[in-house]
């Protein structure tokens, strides 16, 4: 994350930039300067996950009770000295950073392969040097912090931009994180989470002012430096030859600096001595080898500009006077550039209107000031009609597009380019909604045209929405529903719902899955049918249902997926008695008995409506666990009775364990299959978060938080015991009431699975149960899978190719 090479340069070459500070002292100083104010630290939570996860065990699926305890201690320490914490989480991946996201996911795949190789070779957890955070850690951390009473927010764009903006606008004490981008933003001070001592509250502050002094730059030069060095937007190789050219002409190479350090110094020297020499006379693209990457480069620089900030490296306002048509021309010289720049005097407003030269066409372009945004908008002269056509900026491509003027009402309508046909599409304004829609869109917002304008985004908001304006095109048309989804997203109360409804694109990072184990499918496949039904619920309408829904782009990591493009996943129609209820009914209605309808919808997402009676008799929080286990065992027929015993026994025993007892738990050895089963269950819990929020929260969120249902080491212990044939009495540690509940929960799951024609058998009977059925050899000789889907296609989940193909509904389901 952050700027390439800057972290190492600061730590090794410029240690004076790093200052030891104490948060308690900083808070006292802040209170003396701002009486009545509360010292606030804005926390980039994604940077802190590794710091927060202190349990020794991480391989078995997560030590969630221990993790919750460590988070509570972290919050308590800052609260004790009067410091407020505000936590930000990444809510989406910007398109400009997708390539970098993919690179990291593929790199993580290689690391996970090494982890499983180590487990199989040593039968133990690898050292901390191979540490990989448990699956779902970011998602559940949001809910843990909210449970601890903390202000927790989920971003609508890249989180670091929102963190920097929040810190600047709220006069925060500082930013706590681990990302060199915070050295580039012109915002409040930046503190390192990795250097934080929780006992003393000492840490390192990285001072951007001292960094500028060391490099001979000003604060406004840092975004330019970051892009020339490479960051998450600008690929490292884009300016590689330019950097070495700077290095070859740099006369002050320091022998005690490493190569990367000297490159940073050389590029900074080039900015301060060469580029600044011509600043104001030449545009940046004339001084840098931008080539076809010009738009990307400017986007990278702009990504560091917080609301209200400007860059001196963008094209300057020309100063001069010129008039158009039959008006008198007068020229004035720019005192900096010594060049005469034409300016037009507007006959209506009597104000001077500057002109600029379009870098592509080399033609002069009139700059028109928008009356509301007060921003200058270029005006394009149509070569055929000789008429001036105002230009507007397309929010996705960031490119200027011409505005079409209707000759009758004299209203301007922006032209946008259709992403597939590449043809210009006129945007019209609906007379009642005042929203711009592509021509041809149903004015009643019928979902036959699945894309419509996001009503949440106002014109004035576009100016201050940061580096990448959120798409104006959304997948749903109801502004009230979209507003509710957005609010739940921002307040970190849901998972993926707003992403589906706003952009139709979702992602899921790596899981601890063994690519060599052919007997267990990836969680991406196991829970895909559930997601497909959720997509139908979120994007469908009462008439057409799933058939009219657009496909959803999924960036899910699984073995063999090169992530070159997303999987296009079609929504899957649900079967609910009485039909699928509307989102307004599920989310907004307060009618009596509606909670039962929400639960019916949740069960339909898992295709378990037939199991409602069995689940009704189960108490919380085991109702959610049983729902998940029934789905898992129906979906994956390589799971056996011993696996079910382990899942149920660990959930029951977890109730009676203290955090210390869980931490002291020792395992005979680590089994790779148990590792993957732990991951599979935890990813199921994150899927429950998605389904529960999409259905209007029929269950309390606490009912399926992992610290109430799952402990990795405890599950691993029960799995090893169950594999050895231990009795139920031993698995529940001779606890009589737990034994009674064990048999009750087991009965619920087994009966529900039998309704789905899925008997759960012991591993001892595995061979006879699978004899004569189509299967594929797993990682051990006794694991086979029928691989039959409900549709009868008979396509095994491991035979599916990765990538861009459109996936048929329910194809992983055993039936």
PDB file of N, CA and C in Angstrom, residues 339-382:
ATOM      1  N   UNK A 339       3.792  35.108 -21.562  1.00  0.00           N
ATOM      2  CA  UNK A 339       3.091  34.839 -22.803  1.00  0.00           C
ATOM      3  C   UNK A 339       1.731  35.531 -22.784  1.00  0.00           C
ATOM      4  N   UNK A 340       1.307  35.963 -23.967  1.00  0.00           N
ATOM      5  CA  UNK A 340      -0.005  36.579 -24.063  1.00  0.00           C
ATOM      6  C   UNK A 340      -1.062  35.481 -24.139  1.00  0.00           C
ATOM      7  N   UNK A 341      -2.058  35.603 -23.277  1.00  0.00           N
ATOM      8  CA  UNK A 341      -3.101  34.590 -23.198  1.00  0.00           C
ATOM      9  C   UNK A 341      -4.438  35.247 -23.485  1.00  0.00           C
ATOM     10  N   UNK A 342      -5.220  34.732 -24.441  1.00  0.00           N
ATOM     11  CA  UNK A 342      -6.504  35.342 -24.758  1.00  0.00           C
ATOM     12  C   UNK A 342      -7.547  35.077 -23.679  1.00  0.00           C
ATOM     13  N   UNK A 343      -8.354  36.078 -23.422  1.00  0.00           N
ATOM     14  CA  UNK A 343      -9.452  35.951 -22.477  1.00  0.00           C
ATOM     15  C   UNK A 343     -10.683  36.581 -23.108  1.00  0.00           C
ATOM     16  N   UNK A 344     -11.834  35.998 -22.947  1.00  0.00           N
ATOM     17  CA  UNK A 344     -13.064  36.495 -23.545  1.00  0.00           C
ATOM     18  C   UNK A 344     -13.895  37.228 -22.508  1.00  0.00           C
ATOM     19  N   UNK A 345     -14.450  38.380 -22.881  1.00  0.00           N
ATOM     20  CA  UNK A 345     -15.373  39.101 -22.006  1.00  0.00           C
ATOM     21  C   UNK A 345     -16.792  38.678 -22.345  1.00  0.00           C
ATOM     22  N   UNK A 346     -17.473  38.102 -21.402  1.00  0.00           N
ATOM     23  CA  UNK A 346     -18.834  37.629 -21.622  1.00  0.00           C
ATOM     24  C   UNK A 346     -19.765  38.826 -21.724  1.00  0.00           C
ATOM     25  N   UNK A 347     -20.508  38.982 -22.847  1.00  0.00           N
ATOM     26  CA  UNK A 347     -21.351  40.159 -23.018  1.00  0.00           C
ATOM     27  C   UNK A 347     -22.509  40.223 -22.033  1.00  0.00           C
ATOM     28  N   UNK A 348     -22.944  39.043 -21.513  1.00  0.00           N
ATOM     29  CA  UNK A 348     -24.065  39.038 -20.589  1.00  0.00           C
ATOM     30  C   UNK A 348     -23.633  39.447 -19.184  1.00  0.00           C
ATOM     31  N   UNK A 349     -22.577  38.742 -18.703  1.00  0.00           N
ATOM     32  CA  UNK A 349     -22.170  38.963 -17.317  1.00  0.00           C
ATOM     33  C   UNK A 349     -21.146  40.062 -17.173  1.00  0.00           C
ATOM     34  N   UNK A 350     -20.584  40.507 -18.309  1.00  0.00           N
ATOM     35  CA  UNK A 350     -19.527  41.523 -18.297  1.00  0.00           C
ATOM     36  C   UNK A 350     -18.271  41.019 -17.596  1.00  0.00           C
ATOM     37  N   UNK A 351     -18.189  39.695 -17.414  1.00  0.00           N
ATOM     38  CA  UNK A 351     -17.015  39.136 -16.760  1.00  0.00           C
ATOM     39  C   UNK A 351     -16.064  38.577 -17.796  1.00  0.00           C
ATOM     40  N   UNK A 352     -14.806  38.585 -17.424  1.00  0.00           N
ATOM     41  CA  UNK A 352     -13.811  38.017 -18.316  1.00  0.00           C
ATOM     42  C   UNK A 352     -13.862  36.495 -18.241  1.00  0.00           C
ATOM     43  N   UNK A 353     -13.833  35.870 -19.389  1.00  0.00           N
ATOM     44  CA  UNK A 353     -13.861  34.408 -19.464  1.00  0.00           C
ATOM     45  C   UNK A 353     -12.540  33.941 -20.056  1.00  0.00           C
ATOM     46  N   UNK A 354     -11.723  33.215 -19.294  1.00  0.00           N
ATOM     47  CA  UNK A 354     -10.416  32.805 -19.815  1.00  0.00           C
ATOM     48  C   UNK A 354     -10.536  31.746 -20.898  1.00  0.00           C
ATOM     49  N   UNK A 355      -9.494  31.663 -21.693  1.00  0.00           N
ATOM     50  CA  UNK A 355      -9.415  30.635 -22.726  1.00  0.00           C
ATOM     51  C   UNK A 355      -8.218  29.760 -22.427  1.00  0.00           C
ATOM     52  N   UNK A 356      -8.323  28.482 -22.786  1.00  0.00           N
ATOM     53  CA  UNK A 356      -7.185  27.583 -22.640  1.00  0.00           C
ATOM     54  C   UNK A 356      -7.024  26.795 -23.931  1.00  0.00           C
ATOM     55  N   UNK A 357      -5.882  26.221 -24.113  1.00  0.00           N
ATOM     56  CA  UNK A 357      -5.604  25.452 -25.324  1.00  0.00           C
ATOM     57  C   UNK A 357      -5.780  23.977 -25.048  1.00  0.00           C
ATOM     58  N   UNK A 358      -6.615  23.335 -25.850  1.00  0.00           N
ATOM     59  CA  UNK A 358      -6.810  21.894 -25.702  1.00  0.00           C
ATOM     60  C   UNK A 358      -5.541  21.178 -26.125  1.00  0.00           C
ATOM     61  N   UNK A 359      -4.957  20.338 -25.247  1.00  0.00           N
ATOM     62  CA  UNK A 359      -3.666  19.716 -25.563  1.00  0.00           C
ATOM     63  C   UNK A 359      -3.720  18.760 -26.742  1.00  0.00           C
ATOM     64  N   UNK A 360      -4.910  18.197 -27.019  1.00  0.00           N
ATOM     65  CA  UNK A 360      -5.012  17.241 -28.118  1.00  0.00           C
ATOM     66  C   UNK A 360      -5.158  17.941 -29.474  1.00  0.00           C
ATOM     67  N   UNK A 361      -6.156  18.847 -29.538  1.00  0.00           N
ATOM     68  CA  UNK A 361      -6.454  19.473 -30.824  1.00  0.00           C
ATOM     69  C   UNK A 361      -5.636  20.723 -31.076  1.00  0.00           C
ATOM     70  N   UNK A 362      -4.971  21.222 -30.025  1.00  0.00           N
ATOM     71  CA  UNK A 362      -4.192  22.465 -30.112  1.00  0.00           C
ATOM     72  C   UNK A 362      -5.085  23.662 -30.424  1.00  0.00           C
ATOM     73  N   UNK A 363      -6.412  23.486 -30.260  1.00  0.00           N
ATOM     74  CA  UNK A 363      -7.315  24.592 -30.503  1.00  0.00           C
ATOM     75  C   UNK A 363      -7.611  25.308 -29.199  1.00  0.00           C
ATOM     76  N   UNK A 364      -7.892  26.607 -29.342  1.00  0.00           N
ATOM     77  CA  UNK A 364      -8.262  27.359 -28.154  1.00  0.00           C
ATOM     78  C   UNK A 364      -9.665  26.966 -27.711  1.00  0.00           C
ATOM     79  N   UNK A 365      -9.807  26.766 -26.428  1.00  0.00           N
ATOM     80  CA  UNK A 365     -11.077  26.330 -25.864  1.00  0.00           C
ATOM     81  C   UNK A 365     -11.518  27.346 -24.827  1.00  0.00           C
ATOM     82  N   UNK A 366     -12.719  27.836 -24.992  1.00  0.00           N
ATOM     83  CA  UNK A 366     -13.263  28.807 -24.060  1.00  0.00           C
ATOM     84  C   UNK A 366     -13.559  28.134 -22.724  1.00  0.00           C
ATOM     85  N   UNK A 367     -13.214  28.762 -21.627  1.00  0.00           N
ATOM     86  CA  UNK A 367     -13.528  28.245 -20.304  1.00  0.00           C
ATOM     87  C   UNK A 367     -14.759  28.967 -19.781  1.00  0.00           C
ATOM     88  N   UNK A 368     -15.816  28.198 -19.518  1.00  0.00           N
ATOM     89  CA  UNK A 368     -17.070  28.773 -19.054  1.00  0.00           C
ATOM     90  C   UNK A 368     -17.236  28.443 -17.577  1.00  0.00           C
ATOM     91  N   UNK A 369     -17.604  29.421 -16.765  1.00  0.00           N
ATOM     92  CA  UNK A 369     -17.784  29.204 -15.332  1.00  0.00           C
ATOM     93  C   UNK A 369     -19.217  28.813 -15.043  1.00  0.00           C
ATOM     94  N   UNK A 370     -19.374  27.594 -14.490  1.00  0.00           N
ATOM     95  CA  UNK A 370     -20.714  27.114 -14.167  1.00  0.00           C
ATOM     96  C   UNK A 370     -21.301  27.958 -13.042  1.00  0.00           C
ATOM     97  N   UNK A 371     -22.545  28.434 -13.185  1.00  0.00           N
ATOM     98  CA  UNK A 371     -23.104  29.370 -12.202  1.00  0.00           C
ATOM     99  C   UNK A 371     -23.295  28.786 -10.822  1.00  0.00           C
ATOM    100  N   UNK A 372     -23.458  27.430 -10.708  1.00  0.00           N
ATOM    101  CA  UNK A 372     -23.683  26.841  -9.390  1.00  0.00           C
ATOM    102  C   UNK A 372     -22.402  26.321  -8.764  1.00  0.00           C
ATOM    103  N   UNK A 373     -21.639  25.560  -9.564  1.00  0.00           N
ATOM    104  CA  UNK A 373     -20.426  24.958  -9.003  1.00  0.00           C
ATOM    105  C   UNK A 373     -19.271  25.933  -8.952  1.00  0.00           C
ATOM    106  N   UNK A 374     -19.383  27.061  -9.716  1.00  0.00           N
ATOM    107  CA  UNK A 374     -18.319  28.063  -9.775  1.00  0.00           C
ATOM    108  C   UNK A 374     -17.044  27.507 -10.375  1.00  0.00           C
ATOM    109  N   UNK A 375     -17.157  26.354 -11.041  1.00  0.00           N
ATOM    110  CA  UNK A 375     -15.977  25.770 -11.665  1.00  0.00           C
ATOM    111  C   UNK A 375     -15.934  26.124 -13.140  1.00  0.00           C
ATOM    112  N   UNK A 376     -14.742  26.231 -13.670  1.00  0.00           N
ATOM    113  CA  UNK A 376     -14.593  26.533 -15.078  1.00  0.00           C
ATOM    114  C   UNK A 376     -14.861  25.290 -15.916  1.00  0.00           C
ATOM    115  N   UNK A 377     -15.731  25.418 -16.902  1.00  0.00           N
ATOM    116  CA  UNK A 377     -16.095  24.311 -17.786  1.00  0.00           C
ATOM    117  C   UNK A 377     -15.650  24.664 -19.199  1.00  0.00           C
ATOM    118  N   UNK A 378     -14.807  23.846 -19.835  1.00  0.00           N
ATOM    119  CA  UNK A 378     -14.381  24.151 -21.198  1.00  0.00           C
ATOM    120  C   UNK A 378     -15.562  24.118 -22.165  1.00  0.00           C
ATOM    121  N   UNK A 379     -15.511  24.999 -23.140  1.00  0.00           N
ATOM    122  CA  UNK A 379     -16.530  25.032 -24.183  1.00  0.00           C
ATOM    123  C   UNK A 379     -15.881  24.629 -25.488  1.00  0.00           C
ATOM    124  N   UNK A 380     -16.473  23.670 -26.181  1.00  0.00           N
ATOM    125  CA  UNK A 380     -15.914  23.114 -27.403  1.00  0.00           C
ATOM    126  C   UNK A 380     -16.631  23.720 -28.608  1.00  0.00           C
ATOM    127  N   UNK A 381     -15.884  24.119 -29.619  1.00  0.00           N
ATOM    128  CA  UNK A 381     -16.470  24.678 -30.831  1.00  0.00           C
ATOM    129  C   UNK A 381     -16.637  23.588 -31.865  1.00  0.00           C
ATOM    130  N   UNK A 382     -17.885  23.325 -32.239  1.00  0.00           N
ATOM    131  CA  UNK A 382     -18.178  22.298 -33.230  1.00  0.00           C
ATOM    132  C   UNK A 382     -17.649  22.759 -34.591  1.00  0.00           C
TER     133      UNK A 382
END
